[in-house]
PDB file of C-alpha atoms in Angstrom:
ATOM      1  CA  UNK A 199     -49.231-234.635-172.401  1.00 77.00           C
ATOM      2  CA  UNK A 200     -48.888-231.705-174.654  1.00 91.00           C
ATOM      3  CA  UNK A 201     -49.045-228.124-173.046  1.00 97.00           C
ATOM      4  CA  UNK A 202     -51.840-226.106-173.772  1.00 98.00           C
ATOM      5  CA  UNK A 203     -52.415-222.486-174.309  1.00 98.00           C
ATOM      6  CA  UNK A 204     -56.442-221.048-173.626  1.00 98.00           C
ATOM      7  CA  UNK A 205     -57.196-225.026-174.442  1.00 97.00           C
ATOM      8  CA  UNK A 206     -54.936-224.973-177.536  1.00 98.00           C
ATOM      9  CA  UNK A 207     -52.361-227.230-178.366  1.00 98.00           C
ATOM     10  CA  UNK A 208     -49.236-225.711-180.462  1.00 98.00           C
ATOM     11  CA  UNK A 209     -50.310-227.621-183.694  1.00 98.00           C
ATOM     12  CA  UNK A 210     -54.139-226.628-183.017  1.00 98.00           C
ATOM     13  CA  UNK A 211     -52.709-223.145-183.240  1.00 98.00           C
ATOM     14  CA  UNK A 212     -50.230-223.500-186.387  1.00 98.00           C
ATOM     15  CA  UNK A 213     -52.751-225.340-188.433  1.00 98.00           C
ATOM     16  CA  UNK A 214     -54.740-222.347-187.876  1.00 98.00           C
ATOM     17  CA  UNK A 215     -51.804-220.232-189.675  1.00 98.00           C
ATOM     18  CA  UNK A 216     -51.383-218.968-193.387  1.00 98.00           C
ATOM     19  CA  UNK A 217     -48.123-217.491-192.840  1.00 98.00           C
ATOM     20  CA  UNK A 218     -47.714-214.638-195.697  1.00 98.00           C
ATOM     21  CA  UNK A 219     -45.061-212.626-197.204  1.00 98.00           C
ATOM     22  CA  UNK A 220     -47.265-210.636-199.485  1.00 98.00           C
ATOM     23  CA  UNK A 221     -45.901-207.114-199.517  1.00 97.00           C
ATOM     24  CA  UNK A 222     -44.488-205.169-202.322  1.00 96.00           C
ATOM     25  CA  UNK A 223     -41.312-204.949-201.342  1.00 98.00           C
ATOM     26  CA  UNK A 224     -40.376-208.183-199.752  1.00 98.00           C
ATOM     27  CA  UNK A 225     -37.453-209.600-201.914  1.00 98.00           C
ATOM     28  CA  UNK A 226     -36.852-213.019-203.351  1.00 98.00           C
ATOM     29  CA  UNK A 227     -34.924-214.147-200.037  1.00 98.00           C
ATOM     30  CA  UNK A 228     -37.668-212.822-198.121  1.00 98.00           C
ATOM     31  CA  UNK A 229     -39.973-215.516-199.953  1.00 98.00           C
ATOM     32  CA  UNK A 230     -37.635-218.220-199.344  1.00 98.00           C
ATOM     33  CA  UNK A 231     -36.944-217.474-195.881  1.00 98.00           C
ATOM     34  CA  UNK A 232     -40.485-217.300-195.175  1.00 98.00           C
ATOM     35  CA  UNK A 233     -41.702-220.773-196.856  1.00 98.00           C
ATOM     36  CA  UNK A 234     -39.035-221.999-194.498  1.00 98.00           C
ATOM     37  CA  UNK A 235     -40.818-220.815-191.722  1.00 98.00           C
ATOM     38  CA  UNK A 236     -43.950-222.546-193.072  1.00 98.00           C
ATOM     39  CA  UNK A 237     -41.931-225.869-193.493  1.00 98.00           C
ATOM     40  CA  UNK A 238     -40.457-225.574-189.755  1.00 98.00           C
ATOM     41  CA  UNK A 239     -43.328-224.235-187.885  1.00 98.00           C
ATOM     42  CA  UNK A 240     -45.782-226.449-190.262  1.00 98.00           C
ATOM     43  CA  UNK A 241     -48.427-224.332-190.459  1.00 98.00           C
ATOM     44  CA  UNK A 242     -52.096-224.210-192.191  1.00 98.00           C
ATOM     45  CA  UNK A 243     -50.601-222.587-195.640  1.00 98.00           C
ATOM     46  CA  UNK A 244     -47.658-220.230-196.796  1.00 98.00           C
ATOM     47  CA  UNK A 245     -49.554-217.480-199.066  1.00 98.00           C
ATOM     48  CA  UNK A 246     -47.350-215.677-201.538  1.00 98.00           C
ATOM     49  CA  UNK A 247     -47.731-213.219-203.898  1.00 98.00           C
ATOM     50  CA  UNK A 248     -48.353-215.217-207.507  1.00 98.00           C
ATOM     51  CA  UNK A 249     -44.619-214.552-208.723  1.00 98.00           C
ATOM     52  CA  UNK A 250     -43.876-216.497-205.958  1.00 98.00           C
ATOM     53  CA  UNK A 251     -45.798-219.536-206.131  1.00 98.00           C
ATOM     54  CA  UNK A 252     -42.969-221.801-208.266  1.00 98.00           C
ATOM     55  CA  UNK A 253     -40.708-221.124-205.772  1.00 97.00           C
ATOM     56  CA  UNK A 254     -42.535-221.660-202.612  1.00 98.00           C
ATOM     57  CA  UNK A 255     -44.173-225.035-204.250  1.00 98.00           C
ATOM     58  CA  UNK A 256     -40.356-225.595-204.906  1.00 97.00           C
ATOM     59  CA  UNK A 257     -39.153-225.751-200.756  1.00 97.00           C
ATOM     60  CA  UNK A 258     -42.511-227.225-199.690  1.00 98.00           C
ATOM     61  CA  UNK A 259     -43.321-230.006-202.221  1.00 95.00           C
ATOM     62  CA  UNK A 260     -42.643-232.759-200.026  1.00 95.00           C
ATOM     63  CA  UNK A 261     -44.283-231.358-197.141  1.00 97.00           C
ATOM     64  CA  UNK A 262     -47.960-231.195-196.115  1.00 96.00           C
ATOM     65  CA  UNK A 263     -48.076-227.639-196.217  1.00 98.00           C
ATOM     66  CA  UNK A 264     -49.915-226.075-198.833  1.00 98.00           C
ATOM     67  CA  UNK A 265     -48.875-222.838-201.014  1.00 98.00           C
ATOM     68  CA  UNK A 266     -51.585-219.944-200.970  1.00 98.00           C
ATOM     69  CA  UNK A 267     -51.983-217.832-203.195  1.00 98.00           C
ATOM     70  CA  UNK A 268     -53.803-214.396-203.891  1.00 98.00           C
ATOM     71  CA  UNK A 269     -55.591-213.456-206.645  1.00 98.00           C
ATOM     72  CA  UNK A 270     -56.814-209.964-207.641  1.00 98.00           C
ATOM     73  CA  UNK A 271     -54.784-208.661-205.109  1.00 98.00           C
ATOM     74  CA  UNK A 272     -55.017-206.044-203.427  1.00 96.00           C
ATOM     75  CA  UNK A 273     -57.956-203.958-204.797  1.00 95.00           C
ATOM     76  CA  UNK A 274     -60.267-207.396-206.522  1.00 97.00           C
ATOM     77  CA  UNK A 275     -60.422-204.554-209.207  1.00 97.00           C
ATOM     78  CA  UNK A 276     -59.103-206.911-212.342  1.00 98.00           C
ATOM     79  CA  UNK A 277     -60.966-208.211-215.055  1.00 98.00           C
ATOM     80  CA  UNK A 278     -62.811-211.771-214.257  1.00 98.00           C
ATOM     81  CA  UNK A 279     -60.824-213.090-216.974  1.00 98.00           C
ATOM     82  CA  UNK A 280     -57.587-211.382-215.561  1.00 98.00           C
ATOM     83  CA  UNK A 281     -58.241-213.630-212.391  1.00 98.00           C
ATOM     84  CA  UNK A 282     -59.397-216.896-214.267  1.00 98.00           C
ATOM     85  CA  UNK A 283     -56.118-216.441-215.723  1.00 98.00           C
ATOM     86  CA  UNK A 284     -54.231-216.161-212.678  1.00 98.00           C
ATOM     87  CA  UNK A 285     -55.926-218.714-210.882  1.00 98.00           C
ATOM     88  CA  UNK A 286     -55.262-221.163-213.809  1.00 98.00           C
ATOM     89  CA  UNK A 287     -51.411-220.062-213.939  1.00 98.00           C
ATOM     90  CA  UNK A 288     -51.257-220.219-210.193  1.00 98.00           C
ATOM     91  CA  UNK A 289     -51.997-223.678-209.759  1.00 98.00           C
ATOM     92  CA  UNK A 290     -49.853-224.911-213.017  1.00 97.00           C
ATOM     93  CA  UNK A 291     -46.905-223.765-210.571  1.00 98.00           C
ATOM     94  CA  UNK A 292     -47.884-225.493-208.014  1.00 97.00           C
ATOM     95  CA  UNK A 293     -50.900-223.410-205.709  1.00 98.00           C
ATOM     96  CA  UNK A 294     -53.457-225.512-204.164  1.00 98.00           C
ATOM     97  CA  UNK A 295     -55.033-223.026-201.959  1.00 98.00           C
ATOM     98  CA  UNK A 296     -56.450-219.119-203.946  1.00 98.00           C
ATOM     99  CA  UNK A 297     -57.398-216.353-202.042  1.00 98.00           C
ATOM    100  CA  UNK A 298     -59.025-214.399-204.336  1.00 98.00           C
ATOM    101  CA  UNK A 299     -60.230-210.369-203.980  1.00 98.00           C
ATOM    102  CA  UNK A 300     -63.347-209.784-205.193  1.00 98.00           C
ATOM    103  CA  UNK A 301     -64.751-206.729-206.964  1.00 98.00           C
ATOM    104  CA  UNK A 302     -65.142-204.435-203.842  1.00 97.00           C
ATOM    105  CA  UNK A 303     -66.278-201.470-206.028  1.00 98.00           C
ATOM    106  CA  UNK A 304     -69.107-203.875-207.963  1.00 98.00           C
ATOM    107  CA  UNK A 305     -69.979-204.947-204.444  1.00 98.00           C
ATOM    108  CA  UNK A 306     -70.626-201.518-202.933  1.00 98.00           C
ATOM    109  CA  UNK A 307     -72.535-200.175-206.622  1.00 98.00           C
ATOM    110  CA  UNK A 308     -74.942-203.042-205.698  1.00 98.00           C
ATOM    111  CA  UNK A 309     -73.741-204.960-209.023  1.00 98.00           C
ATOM    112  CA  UNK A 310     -74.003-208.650-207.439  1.00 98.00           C
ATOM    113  CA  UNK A 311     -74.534-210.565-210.615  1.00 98.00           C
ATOM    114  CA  UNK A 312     -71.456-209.362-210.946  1.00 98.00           C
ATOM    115  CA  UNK A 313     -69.811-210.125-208.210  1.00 98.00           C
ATOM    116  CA  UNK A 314     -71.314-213.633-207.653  1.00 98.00           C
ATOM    117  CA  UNK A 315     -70.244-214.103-211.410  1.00 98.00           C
ATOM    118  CA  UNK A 316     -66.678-213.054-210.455  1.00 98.00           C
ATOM    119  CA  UNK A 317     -66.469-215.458-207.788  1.00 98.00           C
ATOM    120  CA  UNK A 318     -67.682-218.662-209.431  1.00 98.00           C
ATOM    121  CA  UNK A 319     -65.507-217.773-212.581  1.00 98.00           C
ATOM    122  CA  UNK A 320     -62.427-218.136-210.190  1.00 98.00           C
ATOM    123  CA  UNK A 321     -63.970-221.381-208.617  1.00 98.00           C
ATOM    124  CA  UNK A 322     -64.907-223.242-211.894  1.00 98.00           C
ATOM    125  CA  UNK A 323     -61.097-222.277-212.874  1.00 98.00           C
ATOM    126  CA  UNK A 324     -60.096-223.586-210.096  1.00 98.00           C
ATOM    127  CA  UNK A 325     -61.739-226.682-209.626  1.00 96.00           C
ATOM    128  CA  UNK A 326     -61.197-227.155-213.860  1.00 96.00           C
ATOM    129  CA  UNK A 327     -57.310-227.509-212.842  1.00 92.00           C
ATOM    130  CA  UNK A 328     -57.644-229.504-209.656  1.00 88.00           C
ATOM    131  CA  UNK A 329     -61.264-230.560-207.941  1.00 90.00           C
ATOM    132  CA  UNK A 330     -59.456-230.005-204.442  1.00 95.00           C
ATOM    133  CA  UNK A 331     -57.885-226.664-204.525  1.00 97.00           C
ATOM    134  CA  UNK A 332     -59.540-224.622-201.773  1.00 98.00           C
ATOM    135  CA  UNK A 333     -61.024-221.284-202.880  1.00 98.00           C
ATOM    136  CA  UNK A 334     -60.930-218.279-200.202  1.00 98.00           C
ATOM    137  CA  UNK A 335     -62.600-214.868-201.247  1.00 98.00           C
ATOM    138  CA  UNK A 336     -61.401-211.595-199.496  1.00 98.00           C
ATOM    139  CA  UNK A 337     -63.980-209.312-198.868  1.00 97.00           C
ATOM    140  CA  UNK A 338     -61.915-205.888-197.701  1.00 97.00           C
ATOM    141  CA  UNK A 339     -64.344-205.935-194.466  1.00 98.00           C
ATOM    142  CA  UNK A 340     -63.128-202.409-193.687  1.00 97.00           C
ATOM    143  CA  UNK A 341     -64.145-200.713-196.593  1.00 97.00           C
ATOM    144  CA  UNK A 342     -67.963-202.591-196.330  1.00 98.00           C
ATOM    145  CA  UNK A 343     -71.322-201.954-193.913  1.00 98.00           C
ATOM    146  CA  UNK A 344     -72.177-204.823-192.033  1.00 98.00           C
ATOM    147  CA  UNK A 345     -75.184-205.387-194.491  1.00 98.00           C
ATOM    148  CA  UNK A 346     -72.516-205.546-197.339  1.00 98.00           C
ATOM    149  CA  UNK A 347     -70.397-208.186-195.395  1.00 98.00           C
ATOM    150  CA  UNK A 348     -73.327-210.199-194.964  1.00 98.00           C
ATOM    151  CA  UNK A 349     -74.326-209.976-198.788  1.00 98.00           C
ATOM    152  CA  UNK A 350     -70.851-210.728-200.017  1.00 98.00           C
ATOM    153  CA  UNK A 351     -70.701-213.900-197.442  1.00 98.00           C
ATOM    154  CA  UNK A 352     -74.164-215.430-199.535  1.00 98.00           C
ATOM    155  CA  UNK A 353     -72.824-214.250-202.716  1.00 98.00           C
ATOM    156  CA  UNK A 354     -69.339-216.271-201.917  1.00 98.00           C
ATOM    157  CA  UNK A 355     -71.352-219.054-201.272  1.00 98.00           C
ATOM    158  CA  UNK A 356     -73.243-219.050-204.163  1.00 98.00           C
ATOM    159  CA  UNK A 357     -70.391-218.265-206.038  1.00 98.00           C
ATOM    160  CA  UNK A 358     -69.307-222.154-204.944  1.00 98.00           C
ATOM    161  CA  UNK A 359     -65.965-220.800-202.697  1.00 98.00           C
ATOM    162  CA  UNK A 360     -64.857-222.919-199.962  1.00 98.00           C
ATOM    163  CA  UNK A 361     -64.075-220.152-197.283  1.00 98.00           C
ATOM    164  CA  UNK A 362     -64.929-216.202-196.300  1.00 98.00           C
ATOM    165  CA  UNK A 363     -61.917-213.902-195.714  1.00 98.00           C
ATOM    166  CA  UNK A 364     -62.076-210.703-193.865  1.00 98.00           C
ATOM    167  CA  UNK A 365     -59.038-208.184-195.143  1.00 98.00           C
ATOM    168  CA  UNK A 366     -55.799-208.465-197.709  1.00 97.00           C
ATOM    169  CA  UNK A 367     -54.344-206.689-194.961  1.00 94.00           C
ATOM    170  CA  UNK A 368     -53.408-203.636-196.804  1.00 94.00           C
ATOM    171  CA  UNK A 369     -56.687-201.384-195.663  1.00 93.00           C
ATOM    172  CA  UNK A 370     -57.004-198.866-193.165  1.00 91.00           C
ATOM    173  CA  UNK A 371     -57.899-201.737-190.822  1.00 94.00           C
ATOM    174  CA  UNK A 372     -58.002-205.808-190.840  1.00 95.00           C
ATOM    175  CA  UNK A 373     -59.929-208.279-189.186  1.00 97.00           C
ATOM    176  CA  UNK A 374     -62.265-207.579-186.475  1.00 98.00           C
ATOM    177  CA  UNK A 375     -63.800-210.042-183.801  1.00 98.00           C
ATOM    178  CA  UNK A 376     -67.434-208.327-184.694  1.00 98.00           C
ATOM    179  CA  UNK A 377     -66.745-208.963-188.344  1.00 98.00           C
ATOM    180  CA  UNK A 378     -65.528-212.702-188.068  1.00 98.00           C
ATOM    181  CA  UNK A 379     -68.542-213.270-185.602  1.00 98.00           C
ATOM    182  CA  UNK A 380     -71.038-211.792-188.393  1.00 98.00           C
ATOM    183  CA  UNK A 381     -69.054-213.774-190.800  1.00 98.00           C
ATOM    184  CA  UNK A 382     -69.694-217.031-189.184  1.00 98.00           C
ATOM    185  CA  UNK A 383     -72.925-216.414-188.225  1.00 98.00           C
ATOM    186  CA  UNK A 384     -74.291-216.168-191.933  1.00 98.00           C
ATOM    187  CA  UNK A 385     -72.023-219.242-193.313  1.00 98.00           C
ATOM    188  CA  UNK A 386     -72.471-221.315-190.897  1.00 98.00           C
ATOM    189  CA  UNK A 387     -70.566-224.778-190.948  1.00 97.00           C
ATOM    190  CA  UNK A 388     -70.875-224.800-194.391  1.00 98.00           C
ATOM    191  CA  UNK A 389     -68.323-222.138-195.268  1.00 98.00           C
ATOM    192  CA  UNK A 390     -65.549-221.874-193.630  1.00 98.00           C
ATOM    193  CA  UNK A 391     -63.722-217.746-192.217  1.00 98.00           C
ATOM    194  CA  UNK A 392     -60.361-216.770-192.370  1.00 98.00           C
ATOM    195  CA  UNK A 393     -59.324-213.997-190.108  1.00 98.00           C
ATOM    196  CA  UNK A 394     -56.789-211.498-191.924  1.00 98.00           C
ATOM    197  CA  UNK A 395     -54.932-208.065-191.788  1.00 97.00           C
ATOM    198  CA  UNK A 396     -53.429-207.057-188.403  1.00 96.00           C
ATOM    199  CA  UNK A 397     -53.288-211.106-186.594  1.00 97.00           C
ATOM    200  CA  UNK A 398     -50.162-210.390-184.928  1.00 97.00           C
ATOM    201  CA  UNK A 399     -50.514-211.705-181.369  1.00 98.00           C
ATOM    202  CA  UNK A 400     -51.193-215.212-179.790  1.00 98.00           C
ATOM    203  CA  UNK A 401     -54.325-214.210-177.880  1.00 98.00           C
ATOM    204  CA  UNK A 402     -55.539-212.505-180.983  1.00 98.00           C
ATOM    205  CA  UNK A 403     -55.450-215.638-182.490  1.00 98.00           C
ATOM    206  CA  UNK A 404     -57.152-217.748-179.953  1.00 98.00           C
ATOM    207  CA  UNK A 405     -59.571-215.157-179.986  1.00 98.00           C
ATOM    208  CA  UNK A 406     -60.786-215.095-183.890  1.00 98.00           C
ATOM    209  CA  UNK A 407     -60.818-218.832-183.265  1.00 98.00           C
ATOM    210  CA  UNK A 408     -63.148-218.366-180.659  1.00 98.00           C
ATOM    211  CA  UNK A 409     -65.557-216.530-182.648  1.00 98.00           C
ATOM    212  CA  UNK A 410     -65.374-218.535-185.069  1.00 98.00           C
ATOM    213  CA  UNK A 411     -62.226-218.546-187.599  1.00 98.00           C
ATOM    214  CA  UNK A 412     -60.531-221.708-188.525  1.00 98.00           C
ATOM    215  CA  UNK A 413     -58.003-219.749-190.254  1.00 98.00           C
ATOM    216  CA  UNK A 414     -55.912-216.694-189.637  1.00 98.00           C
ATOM    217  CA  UNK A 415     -53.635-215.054-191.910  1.00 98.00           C
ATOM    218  CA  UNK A 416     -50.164-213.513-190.046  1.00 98.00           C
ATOM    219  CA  UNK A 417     -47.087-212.439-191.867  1.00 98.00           C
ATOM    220  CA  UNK A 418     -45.476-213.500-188.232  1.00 98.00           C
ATOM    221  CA  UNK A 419     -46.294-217.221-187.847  1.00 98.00           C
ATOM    222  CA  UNK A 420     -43.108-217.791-185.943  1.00 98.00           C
ATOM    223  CA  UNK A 421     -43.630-215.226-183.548  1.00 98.00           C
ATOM    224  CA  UNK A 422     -46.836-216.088-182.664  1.00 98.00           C
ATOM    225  CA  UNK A 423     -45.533-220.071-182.100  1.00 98.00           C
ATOM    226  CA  UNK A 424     -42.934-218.561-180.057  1.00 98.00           C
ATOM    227  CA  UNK A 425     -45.062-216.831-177.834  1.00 98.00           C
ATOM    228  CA  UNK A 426     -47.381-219.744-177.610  1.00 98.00           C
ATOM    229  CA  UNK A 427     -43.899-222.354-176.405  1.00 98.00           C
ATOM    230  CA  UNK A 428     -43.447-219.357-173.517  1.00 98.00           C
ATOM    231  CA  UNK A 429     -46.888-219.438-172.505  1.00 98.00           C
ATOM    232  CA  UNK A 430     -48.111-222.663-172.744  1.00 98.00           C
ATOM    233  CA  UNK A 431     -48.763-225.023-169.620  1.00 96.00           C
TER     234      UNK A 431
END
């Protein structure tokens, strides 16, 4: 019988994982070490920064783990056609899954045309390469009201995106149980939430799943497995 942590089986938990190596500064063997980790620990995704993607599809193409990727990133401040383009490019190389940013500042100046615009410009793209690539939009939850994180959830689903996503993980805070909660609340089963920025524990984990993630982005996937192997009964 497989152990269990909080009623969690190890695979339960590393489906739930995008591992990421998405900072500035991580270097070309940091990418390769990391899709590695993906491959071993076979987690939900590996989500790289969109120089990255060739070489990521490159380690994983015979596996069953998808390559991420983000678009807009970090500020969702780039043109709409700027992120048609990379969305387009990305999956040429070999993405399946896009995490795309979207326009925070036309979000808070109460542009949503705009916004909802942005987003389904990014799906259509997507879904113009490949019908199944999975669409994620980041919202920046730190930077928004509540009322704002509930308008940008309705305008992601009208925008035809598969998933919600809380942070990019390079604000002044990531994802919050209150904010994931709200998240799910107002999508529902139809969309699904991706907890992000700060998901650095096992508990933490279990704990966005609880209120309602199905996904949670971690640049330390095999840390968090390791902790589960030492807890787990």
């Amino acid at each position: 019988m497989s152990k269990t942590y909080r009623g969690l089986t190890r695979t339960q938990i590393a489906k739930t994982l995008d591992h990421s190596v998405l900072k500035p500064n991580a270097s070309y063997t940091d990418v390769t070490v990391g899709a590695k980790v993906a491959l071993d620990e076979d987690v939900a995704s590996y989500c790289i920064r969109p120089m990255d993607v060739a070489v990521a599809h490159e380690v994983l193409k015979q596996s069953e783990v998808p390559v991420c990727t983000v678009i807009g990133f970090p500020h969702g401040s780039t043109t709409t056609a700027t992120k048609v383009f990379e969305t387009q490019e990305a999956i040429s190389l070999g993405a399946t899954e896009i995490d795309m940013v979207l326009n925070v500042s036309a979000l808070i100046s109460g542009d949503l045309d705009f916004v909802e615009a942005d987003i389904a410009a990014v799906v259509s793209a997507a879904r113009e390469s490949r019908e199944s690539i999975i669409v994620k939009v980041i919202f920046e939850t730190a930077l928004l009201t509540n009322e704002q994180i509930i308008t940008a959830c309705k305008l992601t689903e009208a925008g035809g995106a598969d998933s919600v996503k809380t942070s990019t993980g390079f604000a002044t805070a990531g994802a919050t149980l209150e904010h994931v909660a709200m998240m799910k609340s107002c999508v529902g089963d139809r969309l699904k939430v991706k907890a992000s920025g700060g998901v650095r524990t096992l508990d933490q984990v279990v704990d966005f799943i609880e209120a309602g993630a199905s996904r949670c982005g971690t640049s330390i996937a095999a840390e968090i497995l390791a902790e589960f192997d030492s807890k787990a009964v």
